[in-house]
XYZ file of N, CA and C in Angstrom:
459
model
N 12.184 -195.237 96.136
C 11.069 -195.529 94.918
C 10.944 -197.063 94.646
N 9.667 -197.253 94.557
C 9.552 -198.542 94.129
C 10.000 -198.940 92.729
N 9.802 -200.152 92.573
C 10.602 -200.875 91.138
C 9.338 -200.454 90.100
N 9.808 -200.184 88.891
C 8.728 -199.717 87.768
C 8.319 -200.959 87.299
N 7.207 -201.239 86.401
C 6.785 -199.922 85.799
C 5.795 -199.574 87.100
N 5.139 -198.039 87.119
C 4.220 -198.023 88.190
C 3.052 -197.658 87.413
N 1.870 -197.909 88.071
C 0.448 -197.338 87.169
C -0.122 -196.250 87.838
N -0.757 -195.652 87.323
C -1.662 -194.497 87.954
C -2.922 -194.338 86.967
N -3.819 -194.138 87.903
C -5.256 -194.103 87.428
C -6.090 -193.011 87.940
N -6.491 -192.595 87.157
C -7.731 -191.333 87.395
C -9.186 -191.617 86.848
N -10.497 -191.045 87.238
C -11.526 -190.670 86.628
C -12.087 -189.788 86.703
N -12.967 -189.207 85.584
C -13.976 -188.416 85.511
C -15.031 -188.768 85.259
N -15.998 -187.672 86.095
C -17.496 -188.074 85.629
C -18.136 -186.812 85.667
N -19.223 -186.837 84.808
C -20.197 -185.413 84.727
C -21.253 -185.904 84.055
N -22.459 -185.134 84.077
C -23.700 -184.940 83.687
C -24.285 -183.916 82.817
N -24.145 -184.093 81.440
C -24.762 -182.866 80.521
C -23.493 -181.849 80.473
N -24.498 -180.742 80.513
C -22.975 -179.543 80.752
C -22.691 -179.280 82.061
N -21.795 -178.358 81.933
C -21.249 -178.047 83.264
C -19.956 -178.632 83.910
N -19.769 -179.015 85.163
C -18.642 -179.479 85.692
C -18.631 -180.804 85.405
N -17.175 -181.204 85.741
C -16.706 -182.288 85.538
C -15.828 -182.817 87.340
N -16.129 -183.720 87.458
C -15.664 -184.404 88.864
C -14.754 -185.248 88.331
N -13.380 -184.819 88.497
C -11.861 -185.520 88.763
C -11.292 -186.179 89.991
N -11.295 -187.573 89.919
C -10.685 -187.931 91.288
C -9.691 -189.308 90.854
N -9.140 -189.881 91.996
C -8.376 -191.021 91.851
C -8.684 -191.588 93.357
N -8.507 -192.848 93.432
C -8.687 -193.751 94.423
C -7.977 -192.970 95.544
N -8.650 -193.016 96.973
C -8.092 -192.663 97.961
C -7.348 -190.830 98.151
N -8.001 -189.948 96.851
C -8.043 -188.553 96.793
C -9.208 -187.861 96.722
N -9.805 -186.727 97.063
C -10.473 -185.958 97.000
C -11.020 -185.881 95.337
N -12.152 -185.433 95.096
C -12.377 -185.436 93.625
C -12.237 -183.798 93.657
N -12.006 -183.095 92.649
C -11.853 -181.885 92.280
C -12.476 -181.392 91.159
N -13.403 -180.017 90.948
C -14.324 -179.912 90.223
C -13.473 -178.973 89.177
N -13.932 -179.499 87.900
C -13.241 -178.962 86.909
C -14.352 -178.358 85.923
N -13.841 -177.570 84.849
C -14.986 -176.692 83.733
C -13.616 -176.474 82.578
N -14.216 -176.443 81.469
C -13.391 -175.844 80.262
C -12.775 -174.673 80.706
N -11.520 -174.416 80.427
C -10.835 -172.911 80.570
C -11.818 -171.679 80.031
N -11.749 -170.322 80.646
C -12.609 -169.358 79.767
C -12.284 -169.247 78.539
N -10.902 -169.761 78.153
C -10.552 -169.332 76.686
C -11.334 -170.215 75.823
N -12.216 -171.174 76.503
C -13.174 -172.119 75.660
C -14.682 -171.722 76.131
N -14.836 -171.148 76.736
C -16.282 -170.656 77.245
C -16.361 -170.989 78.673
N -15.630 -171.528 79.375
C -15.931 -172.052 80.700
C -15.931 -170.907 81.492
N -16.571 -171.067 83.014
C -16.666 -170.036 83.809
C -15.051 -169.900 84.375
N -14.944 -168.514 85.145
C -14.041 -168.117 85.762
C -13.757 -168.895 86.870
N -12.522 -169.171 87.621
C -12.300 -169.766 88.905
C -12.313 -171.018 89.029
N -12.043 -171.849 87.996
C -11.989 -173.392 88.302
C -10.884 -173.649 87.513
N -10.568 -174.923 88.153
C -9.551 -175.836 87.520
C -9.752 -176.524 86.256
N -8.879 -176.342 85.313
C -9.086 -177.146 83.715
C -8.357 -178.079 83.660
N -8.482 -178.917 82.778
C -7.587 -179.437 82.001
C -6.238 -179.178 81.820
N -6.351 -177.775 80.923
C -5.077 -177.089 80.782
C -4.480 -176.617 81.748
N -5.055 -175.962 82.541
C -4.512 -175.799 83.925
C -4.096 -176.626 85.249
N -4.463 -177.887 85.010
C -4.238 -178.996 85.975
C -2.602 -179.573 85.062
N -2.550 -179.696 83.582
C -1.637 -179.809 82.871
C -0.371 -179.207 83.367
N -0.411 -177.777 83.437
C 0.824 -176.756 83.563
C 1.108 -176.685 84.951
N -0.100 -177.103 86.147
C 0.413 -177.100 87.238
C 1.101 -178.778 87.580
N 0.709 -179.602 86.792
C 1.232 -181.010 87.016
C 3.069 -180.376 86.657
N 3.066 -179.809 85.575
C 4.446 -179.702 85.446
C 5.238 -178.673 86.445
N 4.778 -178.030 86.870
C 5.517 -176.961 88.322
C 5.700 -177.841 89.539
N 4.533 -178.894 89.877
C 4.895 -179.583 90.790
C 6.042 -180.567 90.462
N 5.617 -181.094 89.479
C 6.718 -182.258 89.455
C 8.185 -181.759 89.147
N 8.403 -180.501 88.659
C 9.590 -179.964 88.397
C 10.280 -179.511 89.872
N 9.253 -179.276 90.548
C 9.791 -178.732 92.329
C 10.320 -180.256 92.729
N 9.529 -181.355 92.830
C 9.663 -182.500 93.401
C 11.120 -183.083 92.736
N 11.271 -182.822 91.072
C 12.412 -183.616 90.949
C 13.664 -182.661 91.262
N 13.577 -180.874 91.456
C 14.412 -180.578 91.775
C 14.843 -181.108 93.114
N 14.106 -181.377 94.103
C 14.289 -181.668 95.450
C 15.215 -182.984 95.478
N 14.851 -184.044 94.465
C 15.710 -184.927 94.594
C 17.143 -184.850 93.836
N 17.337 -183.968 93.133
C 18.217 -183.405 92.434
C 19.527 -182.526 93.502
N 18.646 -181.983 93.998
C 19.332 -181.435 95.251
C 19.867 -182.112 95.796
N 19.417 -182.820 96.595
C 19.751 -183.955 97.699
C 20.703 -184.899 97.151
N 20.796 -185.258 95.935
C 21.664 -186.105 95.108
C 22.919 -185.260 95.109
N 22.826 -183.949 94.954
C 24.131 -183.007 94.464
C 24.581 -182.409 95.818
N 24.077 -182.627 97.209
C 24.331 -182.027 98.410
C 24.074 -180.671 98.027
N 23.366 -179.965 97.442
C 23.199 -178.258 97.320
C 21.858 -178.087 98.386
N 22.704 -177.029 99.249
C 21.835 -176.469 100.386
C 21.076 -175.286 99.193
N 19.523 -175.240 99.718
C 18.892 -174.272 99.105
C 17.405 -173.780 100.041
N 17.109 -172.697 99.875
C 16.327 -171.942 100.854
C 15.083 -172.029 100.561
N 14.683 -171.773 99.309
C 13.046 -172.000 98.670
C 13.171 -172.091 97.304
N 12.020 -172.401 96.702
C 11.955 -172.386 95.124
C 10.407 -172.465 94.926
N 10.057 -171.533 93.859
C 8.914 -170.716 93.251
C 8.971 -171.202 91.527
N 8.184 -171.785 91.202
C 8.199 -172.198 90.060
C 6.793 -171.753 89.016
N 7.106 -170.750 88.231
C 6.018 -170.442 87.135
C 6.105 -171.216 86.108
N 5.085 -171.868 85.311
C 5.180 -172.481 83.977
C 4.051 -172.044 83.189
N 4.536 -171.450 81.942
C 3.676 -170.987 80.983
C 3.577 -172.095 79.527
N 2.269 -172.611 79.455
C 2.056 -173.197 78.242
C 1.350 -172.537 77.080
N 1.961 -172.984 75.677
C 1.241 -172.197 74.638
C 0.480 -173.210 73.961
N -0.933 -172.718 73.773
C -1.793 -173.647 73.282
C -1.793 -173.452 71.807
N -1.930 -173.926 70.686
C -1.716 -173.258 69.474
C -2.595 -174.596 68.390
N -2.764 -174.184 67.231
C -3.495 -175.583 66.084
C -2.488 -175.418 65.275
N -1.938 -176.738 64.798
C -1.097 -176.951 63.760
C -1.394 -178.315 63.301
N -1.459 -178.305 62.058
C -1.915 -179.630 61.494
C -3.199 -180.116 61.443
N -4.090 -179.288 62.124
C -5.360 -179.630 62.108
C -5.845 -180.011 63.540
N -4.788 -180.137 64.650
C -4.859 -180.017 65.829
C -4.594 -178.873 66.740
N -5.072 -178.744 67.902
C -5.207 -177.823 68.808
C -4.408 -178.889 70.193
N -3.262 -178.035 70.150
C -2.266 -178.913 71.154
C -1.220 -178.217 71.721
N -0.527 -178.367 73.027
C 0.267 -177.146 73.594
C 1.596 -177.557 72.911
N 2.060 -176.345 72.217
C 3.526 -176.764 71.487
C 4.638 -176.076 72.048
N 4.586 -175.769 73.201
C 5.834 -175.405 74.053
C 5.308 -174.744 75.637
N 6.210 -175.342 76.359
C 6.122 -175.115 77.797
C 7.529 -174.305 78.060
N 7.367 -173.333 78.900
C 8.417 -172.505 79.591
C 8.192 -172.650 81.219
N 9.496 -173.171 81.255
C 9.273 -173.564 83.167
C 10.302 -172.111 83.727
N 9.860 -171.429 84.888
C 10.578 -170.553 84.916
C 10.911 -170.651 86.535
N 11.596 -171.371 86.934
C 12.389 -171.560 88.670
C 12.686 -170.265 89.162
N 12.634 -170.143 90.225
C 13.249 -169.220 90.898
C 13.747 -169.644 92.452
N 15.198 -169.738 92.635
C 15.649 -170.590 93.567
C 16.779 -169.287 94.325
N 16.231 -169.752 95.644
C 16.856 -168.644 96.443
C 17.963 -169.622 97.460
N 19.248 -169.115 97.459
C 20.252 -169.811 97.944
C 20.775 -168.906 99.155
N 21.854 -169.630 100.216
C 22.482 -168.768 100.820
C 23.477 -168.240 100.445
N 24.107 -167.000 100.907
C 25.390 -166.549 100.613
C 26.508 -167.609 100.836
N 27.288 -167.996 99.680
C 28.532 -168.853 99.681
C 28.229 -170.039 99.002
N 26.764 -170.269 99.017
C 26.564 -171.318 98.023
C 26.923 -171.415 96.735
N 27.108 -172.456 95.919
C 27.728 -172.271 94.677
C 26.585 -172.075 93.690
N 26.835 -170.855 92.769
C 25.571 -170.625 92.110
C 25.643 -171.689 90.918
N 26.878 -172.056 90.555
C 27.008 -173.003 89.528
C 26.472 -174.327 89.705
N 26.583 -174.742 90.871
C 26.027 -175.792 91.453
C 24.420 -175.840 91.236
N 24.079 -174.714 91.615
C 22.205 -174.145 91.649
C 21.837 -174.450 90.354
N 22.572 -173.832 89.523
C 22.218 -173.776 88.057
C 22.366 -175.446 87.604
N 23.189 -175.863 87.802
C 23.298 -177.305 87.092
C 22.273 -178.075 87.803
N 21.759 -177.965 89.281
C 20.772 -178.514 89.657
C 19.236 -178.506 88.832
N 19.185 -176.976 88.855
C 18.021 -176.430 88.185
C 17.903 -177.435 86.766
N 18.923 -177.440 85.807
C 19.042 -177.856 84.516
C 18.667 -179.554 84.900
N 19.296 -179.913 86.056
C 19.051 -181.323 86.316
C 17.797 -181.577 86.420
N 16.941 -181.036 87.393
C 15.712 -181.284 87.509
C 14.883 -181.469 86.232
N 15.073 -180.538 85.464
C 14.270 -180.473 84.089
C 14.302 -181.709 83.249
N 15.698 -182.213 83.426
C 15.925 -183.540 82.709
C 15.023 -184.443 83.414
N 15.085 -184.317 84.605
C 14.460 -185.880 85.414
C 13.121 -185.501 85.572
N 12.124 -184.636 85.272
C 10.836 -184.465 85.376
C 10.042 -185.480 84.776
N 9.600 -186.128 84.968
C 8.865 -187.086 84.352
C 7.661 -186.803 83.533
N 7.127 -185.650 84.038
C 6.050 -184.912 83.495
C 6.313 -184.383 82.184
N 7.271 -183.198 82.030
C 7.700 -182.814 81.056
C 8.677 -183.910 80.163
N 9.236 -185.077 80.469
C 9.751 -185.717 79.359
C 8.658 -186.790 78.858
N 7.391 -186.542 79.187
C 6.035 -187.312 78.781
C 5.526 -186.529 77.494
N 5.838 -184.947 77.293
C 5.252 -184.299 76.924
C 5.568 -184.247 75.307
N 4.668 -183.795 74.372
C 5.502 -183.589 72.979
C 5.639 -182.107 72.496
N 5.194 -180.977 73.368
C 5.718 -180.008 73.046
C 7.283 -179.317 73.712
N 7.686 -178.536 72.562
C 9.258 -178.101 73.352
C 8.984 -177.466 74.965
N 9.466 -177.832 75.411
C 9.828 -177.477 77.079
C 11.122 -176.739 77.219
N 11.448 -175.545 77.573
C 12.619 -174.469 77.705
C 12.625 -174.473 79.199
N 13.524 -174.204 79.653
C 13.915 -173.606 81.038
C 14.409 -172.226 81.123
N 14.219 -171.357 81.893
C 14.601 -169.765 81.966
C 14.602 -169.671 83.716
N 15.633 -170.470 84.164
C 15.653 -170.281 85.457
C 16.377 -168.697 86.366
N 16.454 -168.491 87.423
C 16.853 -167.510 88.139
C 17.085 -168.010 89.567
N 18.352 -167.592 90.164
C 18.957 -167.759 91.110
C 19.394 -166.487 91.873
N 18.676 -166.520 93.174
C 18.901 -165.423 93.881
C 19.605 -166.061 95.543
N 20.838 -165.161 95.259
C 21.146 -165.370 97.100
C 20.759 -164.458 97.912
N 20.231 -164.970 99.087
C 19.555 -164.310 100.093
C 19.804 -164.765 101.467
N 19.742 -163.636 102.318
C 19.472 -164.213 103.629
C 18.730 -164.990 104.088
N 18.936 -166.147 105.050
C 18.130 -167.184 105.253
C 16.728 -166.397 106.062
N 16.837 -165.320 106.698
C 15.618 -165.203 106.964
C 14.995 -164.585 105.792
N 15.055 -164.115 104.787
C 14.694 -163.807 103.444
C 14.219 -164.621 102.567
N 14.441 -165.864 102.891
C 14.126 -166.946 101.781
C 12.626 -167.428 101.231
N 11.605 -167.145 102.396
C 10.573 -167.610 102.043
C 9.919 -166.308 101.149
N 10.488 -165.076 101.288
C 9.565 -163.825 100.523
C 10.169 -163.813 99.154
N 11.652 -164.428 98.747
C 12.233 -164.199 97.560
C 11.814 -165.168 96.650
N 10.963 -166.388 97.200
C 11.023 -167.545 96.007
C 9.795 -167.219 95.369
């Protein structure tokens, strides 16, 4: 890792109603819209979906680092995230997030260590550490044969 602080930049552009193009230097632009709950069309990324996806992505990257540091052998990991958007104190904001990782490990791997690494990944996730809504973890660990790992996560 490079020394901190790190600086990240993104840009968005739009004309009138319709889509917003979001990008960053060296990355392709993606087309976003308001989510259907706010009158936007189905089938497009929205700021809300991007935020939730960023949590899932960052959690997996944090898990990889924690697993490597703990010497945890693992087969696969899938993460679902749910964010709850509410209005309180006159502001609409995400009030809580639930991260539901499903970890597949081989027989003989310590489930206790696997659970500890899953919790460690939540503490290490810089995206969730940057949010104000409550963030809870609801992990599941599956012991599976190596051949079944991809299907179980």
